Coordinates of C-alpha atoms and ligand atoms in Angstrom, one line a residue:
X1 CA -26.2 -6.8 -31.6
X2 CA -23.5 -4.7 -29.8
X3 CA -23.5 -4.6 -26.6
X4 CA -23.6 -1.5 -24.2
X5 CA -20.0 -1.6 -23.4
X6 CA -16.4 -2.8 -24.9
X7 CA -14.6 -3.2 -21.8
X8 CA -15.8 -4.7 -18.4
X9 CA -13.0 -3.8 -16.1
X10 CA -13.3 -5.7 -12.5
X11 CA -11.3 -3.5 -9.9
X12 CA -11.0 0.1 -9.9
X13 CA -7.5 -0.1 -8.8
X14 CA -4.2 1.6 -10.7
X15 CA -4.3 -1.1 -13.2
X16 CA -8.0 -1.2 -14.1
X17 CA -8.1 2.4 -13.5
X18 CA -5.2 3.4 -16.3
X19 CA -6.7 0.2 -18.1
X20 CA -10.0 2.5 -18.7
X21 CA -8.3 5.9 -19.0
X22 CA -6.6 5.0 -21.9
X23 CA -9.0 2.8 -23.4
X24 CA -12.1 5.5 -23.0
X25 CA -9.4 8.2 -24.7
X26 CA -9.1 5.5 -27.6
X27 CA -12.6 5.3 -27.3
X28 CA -14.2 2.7 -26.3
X29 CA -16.9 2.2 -24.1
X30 CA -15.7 1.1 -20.7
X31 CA -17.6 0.0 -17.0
X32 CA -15.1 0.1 -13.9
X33 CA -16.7 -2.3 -11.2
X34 CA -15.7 -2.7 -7.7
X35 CA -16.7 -4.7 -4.4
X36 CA -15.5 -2.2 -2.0
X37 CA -17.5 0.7 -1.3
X38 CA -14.5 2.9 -3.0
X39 CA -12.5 3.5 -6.0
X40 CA -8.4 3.1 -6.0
X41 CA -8.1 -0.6 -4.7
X42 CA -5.2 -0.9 -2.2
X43 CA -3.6 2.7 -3.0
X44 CA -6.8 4.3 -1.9
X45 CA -6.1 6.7 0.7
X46 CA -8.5 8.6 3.0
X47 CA -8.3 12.1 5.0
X48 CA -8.2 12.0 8.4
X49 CA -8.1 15.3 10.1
X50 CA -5.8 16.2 7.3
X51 CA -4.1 13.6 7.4
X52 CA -3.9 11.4 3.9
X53 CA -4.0 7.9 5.4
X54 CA -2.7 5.2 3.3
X55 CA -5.8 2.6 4.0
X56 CA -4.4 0.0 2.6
X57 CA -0.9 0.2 3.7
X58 CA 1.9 2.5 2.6
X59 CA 2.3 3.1 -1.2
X60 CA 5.8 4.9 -1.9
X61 CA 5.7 5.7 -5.8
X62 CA 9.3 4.8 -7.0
X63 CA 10.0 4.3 -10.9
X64 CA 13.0 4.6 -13.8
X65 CA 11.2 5.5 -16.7
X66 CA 10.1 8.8 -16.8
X67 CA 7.6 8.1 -19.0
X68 CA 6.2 6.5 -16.2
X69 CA 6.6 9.9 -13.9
X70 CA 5.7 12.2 -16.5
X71 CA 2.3 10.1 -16.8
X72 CA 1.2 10.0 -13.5
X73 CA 2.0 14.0 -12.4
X74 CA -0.2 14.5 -15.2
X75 CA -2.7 13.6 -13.3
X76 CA -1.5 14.5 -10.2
X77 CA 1.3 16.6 -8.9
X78 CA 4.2 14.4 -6.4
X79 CA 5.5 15.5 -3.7
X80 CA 9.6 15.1 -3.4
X81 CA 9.7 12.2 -0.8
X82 CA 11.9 10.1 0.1
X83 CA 11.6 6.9 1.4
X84 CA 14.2 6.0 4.3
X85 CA 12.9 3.7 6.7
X86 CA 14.4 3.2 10.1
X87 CA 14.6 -0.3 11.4
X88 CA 14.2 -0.9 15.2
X89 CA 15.6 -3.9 17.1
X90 CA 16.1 -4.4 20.6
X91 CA 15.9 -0.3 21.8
X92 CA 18.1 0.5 19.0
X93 CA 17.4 2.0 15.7
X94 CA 19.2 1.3 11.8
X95 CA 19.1 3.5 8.8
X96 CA 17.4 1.2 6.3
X97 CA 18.4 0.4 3.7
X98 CA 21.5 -1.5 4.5
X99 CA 24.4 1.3 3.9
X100 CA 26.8 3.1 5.5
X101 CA 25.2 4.3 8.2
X102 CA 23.7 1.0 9.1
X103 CA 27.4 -0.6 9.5
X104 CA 28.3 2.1 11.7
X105 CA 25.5 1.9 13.9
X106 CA 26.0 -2.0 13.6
X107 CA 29.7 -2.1 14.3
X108 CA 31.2 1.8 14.7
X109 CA 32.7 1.1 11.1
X110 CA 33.7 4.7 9.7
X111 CA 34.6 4.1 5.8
X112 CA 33.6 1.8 2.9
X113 CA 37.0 -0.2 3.3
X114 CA 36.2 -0.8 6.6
X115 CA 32.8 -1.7 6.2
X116 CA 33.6 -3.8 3.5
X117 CA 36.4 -5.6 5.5
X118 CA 34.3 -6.0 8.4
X119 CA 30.8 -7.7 5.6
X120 CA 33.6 -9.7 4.6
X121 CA 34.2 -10.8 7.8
X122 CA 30.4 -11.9 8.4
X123 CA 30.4 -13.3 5.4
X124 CA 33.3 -15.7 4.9
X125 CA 31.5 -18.7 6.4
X126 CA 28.8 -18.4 3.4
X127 CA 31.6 -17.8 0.6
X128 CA 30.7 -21.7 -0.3
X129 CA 27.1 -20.7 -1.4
X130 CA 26.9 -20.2 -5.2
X131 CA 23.8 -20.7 -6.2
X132 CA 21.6 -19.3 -2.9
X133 CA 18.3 -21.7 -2.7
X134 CA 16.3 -19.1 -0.5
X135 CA 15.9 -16.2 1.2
X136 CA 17.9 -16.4 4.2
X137 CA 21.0 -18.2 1.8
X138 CA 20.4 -15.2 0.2
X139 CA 20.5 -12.6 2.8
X140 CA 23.7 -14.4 4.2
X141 CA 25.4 -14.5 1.3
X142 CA 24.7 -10.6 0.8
X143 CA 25.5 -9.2 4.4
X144 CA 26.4 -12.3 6.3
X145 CA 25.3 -13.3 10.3
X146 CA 24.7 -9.9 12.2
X147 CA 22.7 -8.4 9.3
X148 CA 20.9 -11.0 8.5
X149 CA 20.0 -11.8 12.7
X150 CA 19.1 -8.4 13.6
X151 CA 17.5 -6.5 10.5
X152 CA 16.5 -9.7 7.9
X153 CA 15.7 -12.8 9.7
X154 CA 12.8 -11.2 12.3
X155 CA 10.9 -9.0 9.7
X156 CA 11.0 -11.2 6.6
X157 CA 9.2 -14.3 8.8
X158 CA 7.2 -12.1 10.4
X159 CA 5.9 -10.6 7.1
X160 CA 5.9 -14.3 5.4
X161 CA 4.7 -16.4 8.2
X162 CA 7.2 -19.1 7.0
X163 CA 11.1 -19.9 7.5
X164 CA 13.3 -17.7 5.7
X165 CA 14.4 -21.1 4.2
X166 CA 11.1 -21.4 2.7
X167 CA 10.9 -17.8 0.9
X168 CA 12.6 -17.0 -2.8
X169 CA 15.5 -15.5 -2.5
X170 CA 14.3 -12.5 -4.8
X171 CA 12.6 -11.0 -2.0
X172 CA 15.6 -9.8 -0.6
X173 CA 17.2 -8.4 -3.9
X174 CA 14.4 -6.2 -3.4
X175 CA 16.5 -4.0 -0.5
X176 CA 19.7 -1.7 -2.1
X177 CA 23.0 -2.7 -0.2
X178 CA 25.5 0.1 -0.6
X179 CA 28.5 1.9 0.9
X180 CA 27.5 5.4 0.5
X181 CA 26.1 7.5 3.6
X182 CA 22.3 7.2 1.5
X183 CA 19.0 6.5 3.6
X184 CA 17.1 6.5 0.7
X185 CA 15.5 3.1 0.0
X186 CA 14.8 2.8 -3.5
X187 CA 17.8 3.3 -6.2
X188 CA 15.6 5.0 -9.1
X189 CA 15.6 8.2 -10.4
X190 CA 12.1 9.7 -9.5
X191 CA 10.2 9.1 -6.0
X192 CA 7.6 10.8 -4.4
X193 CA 3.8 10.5 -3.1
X194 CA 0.6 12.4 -4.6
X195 CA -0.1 15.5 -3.1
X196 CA -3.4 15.2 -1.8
X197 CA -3.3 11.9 -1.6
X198 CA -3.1 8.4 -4.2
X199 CA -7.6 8.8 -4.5
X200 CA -6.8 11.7 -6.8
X201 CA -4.8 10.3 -8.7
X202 CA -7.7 7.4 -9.6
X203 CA -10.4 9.8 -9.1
X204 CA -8.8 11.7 -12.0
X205 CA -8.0 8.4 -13.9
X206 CA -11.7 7.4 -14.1
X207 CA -13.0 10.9 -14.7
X208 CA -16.3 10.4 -17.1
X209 CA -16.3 7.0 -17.1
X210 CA -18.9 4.8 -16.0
X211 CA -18.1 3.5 -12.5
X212 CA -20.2 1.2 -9.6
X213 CA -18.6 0.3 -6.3
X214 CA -19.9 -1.9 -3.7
X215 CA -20.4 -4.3 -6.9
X216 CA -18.9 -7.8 -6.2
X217 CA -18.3 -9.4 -10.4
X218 CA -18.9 -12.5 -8.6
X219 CA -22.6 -11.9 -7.4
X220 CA -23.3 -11.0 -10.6
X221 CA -21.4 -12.6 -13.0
X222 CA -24.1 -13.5 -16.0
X223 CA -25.1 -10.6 -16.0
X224 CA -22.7 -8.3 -15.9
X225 CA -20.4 -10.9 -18.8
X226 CA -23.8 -9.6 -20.8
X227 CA -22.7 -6.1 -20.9
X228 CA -19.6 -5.8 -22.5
X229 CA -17.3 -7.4 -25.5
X230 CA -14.2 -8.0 -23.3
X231 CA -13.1 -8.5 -19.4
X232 CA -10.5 -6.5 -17.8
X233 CA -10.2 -8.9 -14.7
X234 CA -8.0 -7.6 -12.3
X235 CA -9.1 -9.6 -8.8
X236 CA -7.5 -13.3 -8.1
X237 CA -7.1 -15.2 -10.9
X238 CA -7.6 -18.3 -8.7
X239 CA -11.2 -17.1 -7.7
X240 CA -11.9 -16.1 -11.6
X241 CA -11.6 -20.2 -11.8
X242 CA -13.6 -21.1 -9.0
X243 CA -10.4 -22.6 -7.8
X244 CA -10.6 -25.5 -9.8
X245 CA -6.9 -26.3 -9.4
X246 CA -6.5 -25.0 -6.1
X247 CA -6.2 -21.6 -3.9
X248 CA -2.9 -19.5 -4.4
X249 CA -1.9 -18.3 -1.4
X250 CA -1.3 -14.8 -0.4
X251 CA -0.2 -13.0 2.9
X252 CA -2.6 -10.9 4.5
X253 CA -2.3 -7.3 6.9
X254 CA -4.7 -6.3 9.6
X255 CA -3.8 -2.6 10.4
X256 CA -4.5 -1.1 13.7
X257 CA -4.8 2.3 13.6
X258 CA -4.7 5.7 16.3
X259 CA -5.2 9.4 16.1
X260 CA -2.9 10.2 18.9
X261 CA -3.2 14.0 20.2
X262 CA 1.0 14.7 19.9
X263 CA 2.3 16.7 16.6
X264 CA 4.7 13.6 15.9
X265 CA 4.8 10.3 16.9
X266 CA 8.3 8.7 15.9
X267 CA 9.4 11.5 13.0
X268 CA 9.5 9.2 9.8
X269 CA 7.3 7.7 8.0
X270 CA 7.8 4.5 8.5
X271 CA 9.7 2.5 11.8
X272 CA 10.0 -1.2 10.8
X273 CA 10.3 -3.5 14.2
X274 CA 12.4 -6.7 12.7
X275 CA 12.7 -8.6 16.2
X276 CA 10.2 -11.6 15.9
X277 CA 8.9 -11.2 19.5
X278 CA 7.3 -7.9 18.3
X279 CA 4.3 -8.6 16.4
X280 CA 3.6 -6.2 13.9
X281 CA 6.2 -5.5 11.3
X282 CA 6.0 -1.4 10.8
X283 CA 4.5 1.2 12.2
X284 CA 3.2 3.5 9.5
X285 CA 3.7 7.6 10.2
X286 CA 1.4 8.7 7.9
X287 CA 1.9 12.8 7.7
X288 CA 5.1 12.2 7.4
X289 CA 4.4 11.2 3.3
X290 CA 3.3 14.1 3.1
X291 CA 5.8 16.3 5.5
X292 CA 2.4 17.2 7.2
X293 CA 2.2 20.1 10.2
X294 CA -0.8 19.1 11.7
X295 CA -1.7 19.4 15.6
X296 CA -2.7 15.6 16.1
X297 CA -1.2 12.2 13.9
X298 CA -2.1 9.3 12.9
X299 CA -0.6 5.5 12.9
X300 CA -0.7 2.2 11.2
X301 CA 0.6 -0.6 13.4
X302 CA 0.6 -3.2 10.4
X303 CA 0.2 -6.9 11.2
X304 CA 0.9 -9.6 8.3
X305 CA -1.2 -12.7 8.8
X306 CA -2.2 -15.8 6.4
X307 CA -5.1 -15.0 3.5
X308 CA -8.4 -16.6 4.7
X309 CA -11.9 -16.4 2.5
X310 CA -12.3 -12.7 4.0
X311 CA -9.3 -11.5 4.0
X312 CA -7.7 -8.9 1.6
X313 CA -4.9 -10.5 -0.5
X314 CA -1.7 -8.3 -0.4
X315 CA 1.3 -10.2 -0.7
X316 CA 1.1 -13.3 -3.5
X317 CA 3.6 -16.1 -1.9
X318 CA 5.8 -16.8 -4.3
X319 CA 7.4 -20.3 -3.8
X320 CA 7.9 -23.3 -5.7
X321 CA 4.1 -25.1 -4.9
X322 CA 2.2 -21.7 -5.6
X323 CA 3.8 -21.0 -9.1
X324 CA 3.6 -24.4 -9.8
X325 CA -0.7 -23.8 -9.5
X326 CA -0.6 -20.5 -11.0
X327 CA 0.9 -22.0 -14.3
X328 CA -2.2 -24.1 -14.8
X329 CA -4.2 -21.2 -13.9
X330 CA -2.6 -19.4 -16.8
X331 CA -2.8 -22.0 -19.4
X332 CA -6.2 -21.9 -18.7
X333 CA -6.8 -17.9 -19.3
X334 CA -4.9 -18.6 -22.7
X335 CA -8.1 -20.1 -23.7
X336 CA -10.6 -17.1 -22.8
X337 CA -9.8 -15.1 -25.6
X338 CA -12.6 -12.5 -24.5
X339 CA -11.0 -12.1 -21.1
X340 CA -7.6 -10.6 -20.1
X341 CA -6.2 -10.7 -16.8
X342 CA -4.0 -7.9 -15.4
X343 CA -2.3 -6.4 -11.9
X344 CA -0.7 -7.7 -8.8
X345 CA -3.6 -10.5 -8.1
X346 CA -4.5 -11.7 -11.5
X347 CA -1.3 -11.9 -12.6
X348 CA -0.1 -13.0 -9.2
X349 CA 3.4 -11.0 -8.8
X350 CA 4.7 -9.0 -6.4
X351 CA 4.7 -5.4 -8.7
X352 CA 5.4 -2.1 -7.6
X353 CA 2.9 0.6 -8.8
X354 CA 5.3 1.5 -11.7
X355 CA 5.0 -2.0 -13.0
X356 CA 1.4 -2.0 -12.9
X357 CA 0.8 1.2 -14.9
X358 CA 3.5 -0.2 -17.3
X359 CA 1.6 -2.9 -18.0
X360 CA -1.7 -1.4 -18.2
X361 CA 0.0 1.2 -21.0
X362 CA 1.5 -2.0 -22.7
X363 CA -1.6 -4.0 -22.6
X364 CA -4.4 -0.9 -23.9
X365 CA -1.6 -0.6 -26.7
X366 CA -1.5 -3.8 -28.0
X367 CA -5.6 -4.3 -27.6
Ligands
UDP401 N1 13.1 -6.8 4.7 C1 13.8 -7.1 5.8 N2 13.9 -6.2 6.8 C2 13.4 -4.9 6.7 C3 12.6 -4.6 5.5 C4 12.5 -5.6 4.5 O1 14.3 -8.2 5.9 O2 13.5 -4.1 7.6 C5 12.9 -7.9 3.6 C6 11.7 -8.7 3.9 O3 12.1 -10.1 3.5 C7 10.7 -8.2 2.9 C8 11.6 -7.7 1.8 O4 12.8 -7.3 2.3 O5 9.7 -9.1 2.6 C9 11.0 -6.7 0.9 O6 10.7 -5.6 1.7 P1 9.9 -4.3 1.1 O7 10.1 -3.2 2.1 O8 10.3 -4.1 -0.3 O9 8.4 -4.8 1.2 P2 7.0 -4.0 0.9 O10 7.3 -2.6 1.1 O11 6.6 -4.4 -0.5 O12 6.1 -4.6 1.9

């Protein structure tokens, strides 16, 4: 007997949420569950007098492929943008990311030959390291001592809750690192945020389709595996598993949040604090996405913290004894033929949005 659905998608974030839109066009029959009591996972954003608030922390849309771009304004037009971060330590501020305007307000160099004398400079001590083991190697290698002290070292174990010796070194080939007078933080070609707001853009993408929040898979789980041919998981992969090889570990945030009554609290989006003494890591601007004109505004203080049972992942931690769990965790889903396991927490990687809706368009294709 056929059962009432094809798909069972757990998660009505962007991957479960493009995950359904394309399989429903193809369609099939598909059932978007979530725990929380709303759609859109952790790009879900709410309207506070006016004010699109990014819930879940900030969610810049950055991408190459214009495929990519041209998908998601079909849904939803973007706004133009652009993310450039200020960095504040000790009562000064630093364009972010690191670029020319950062060395001069680092060290009053004017030009790229200067600037690049000057990183050579702060880096000669590292020159030896050719094969950097982890992030601060990295970081030192990159920009060298007073880079790394002032606008690397603070942040990145803040956000990690671990030694900067203790963190891959991808993390930080993340950042741009360039001698041009650009504030703009990403390199790629198209950037910008939803107008109106990142809910739209899922609330468009699960249009017609069967959909039931405040639904927890695990609660539930014989019954709802009844209802459908195949599982779209998209939550931990470790809690898929009951943990039977361990937990995976992921940072955590805990935002704190104020309407204040001023037009404009610290005009930019986002103000990243990268001294370890202060203990939150950004504060989050949010009209500012949005070049808002509102009377009142509204901030994000954002405060990383380990995962605990009630926590909300964010971050997976990518070192050495995490992968080495997640492996086994994946030879195991090579067995469960009816279930596939997709996004930033089943597949436990640190994606950007593009990535996600990537592989959401990949994996609907191949299905
Ligand atoms: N980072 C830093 N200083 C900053 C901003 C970022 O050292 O002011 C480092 C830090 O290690 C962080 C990584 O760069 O984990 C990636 O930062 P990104 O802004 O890409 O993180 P996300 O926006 O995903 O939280």
């Amino acid at each position: 007997m056929s059962k009432k659905y094809d798909y069972l998608i757990v998660g009505a974030g962007l991957y479960g949420s493009v995950f359904a839109h394309e399989a429903t066009k193809k369609g099939k029959r598909c059932f978007v569950i979530d725990k929380r009591s709303h759609i859109g996972g952790n790009i879900y954003t709410e309207n506070i007098e006016g004010i699109n608030v990014h819930k879940y922390g900030a969610h810049i849309f950055h991408t190459n492929n214009k495929e990519i771009w041209d998908y998601v304004n079909s849904f939803v037009e973007f706004n133009h943008f652009r993310n450039s971060p200020l960095a504040y330590y000790k009562g000064k501020l630093y364009n972010l990311p690191f670029n020319m305007n950062t060395f001069y307000q680092l060290w009053g160099v004017k030009t790229p030959i200067e600037a690049k004398a000057k990183i050579e400079e702060q880096r000669a001590m590292f020159k030896h390291i050719k094969f950097p083991k982890n992030l601060e190697e990295q970081a030192l290698v990159l920009g060298g001592k007073d880079i790394y002290k002032k606008l690397i070292k603070g942040y990145t174990e803040k956000q990690w809750g671990r030694s900067a010796k203790n963190i891959p070194a991808f993390i930080i080939r993340r950042l741009p690192f360039r001698f041009t007078f650009d504030n703009n933080y990403f390199n790629d070609i198209y950037q910008g945020i939803p107008k109106g707001g990142y809910t739209i853009l899922i609330k468009k993408l699960l249009e017609g389709i069967d959909v039931k929040t405040n639904l927890n898979f695990f609660d539930e789980r014989n019954n709802l595996e009844k209802l459908a041919d195949k599982i779209v998981f998209t939550g931990k992969i470790d809690e898929f598993f009951d943990y039977r090889f361990g937990k995976l570990e992921y940072r955590s945030l805990h935002f704190e949040s104020e309407l204040l009554d001023i037009d404009n609290y610290q005009g930019n989006a986002v103000v990243n604090y990268t001294d370890k003494r202060v203990p939150y890591t950004r504060i989050i601007e949010h009209k500012h996405f949005e070049f808002g004109t509102q009377d009142k505004t509204y901030i994000t203080k954002e405060y990383p913290h380990e995962f605990s049972k009630d926590d909300e992942p964010y971050y997976p931690v990518n070192d050495e004894k995490n992968q080495h769990i997640l492996k086994k965790y994946n030879e195991l889903a090579k067995q469960y033929n009816n279930v596939h396991f997709g996004g930033r927490l089943a597949e436990y990687k640190y994606y950007d949005m593009h990535n996600v809706i990537e592989n959401a368009l990949k994996t609907v294709k191949y299905f």
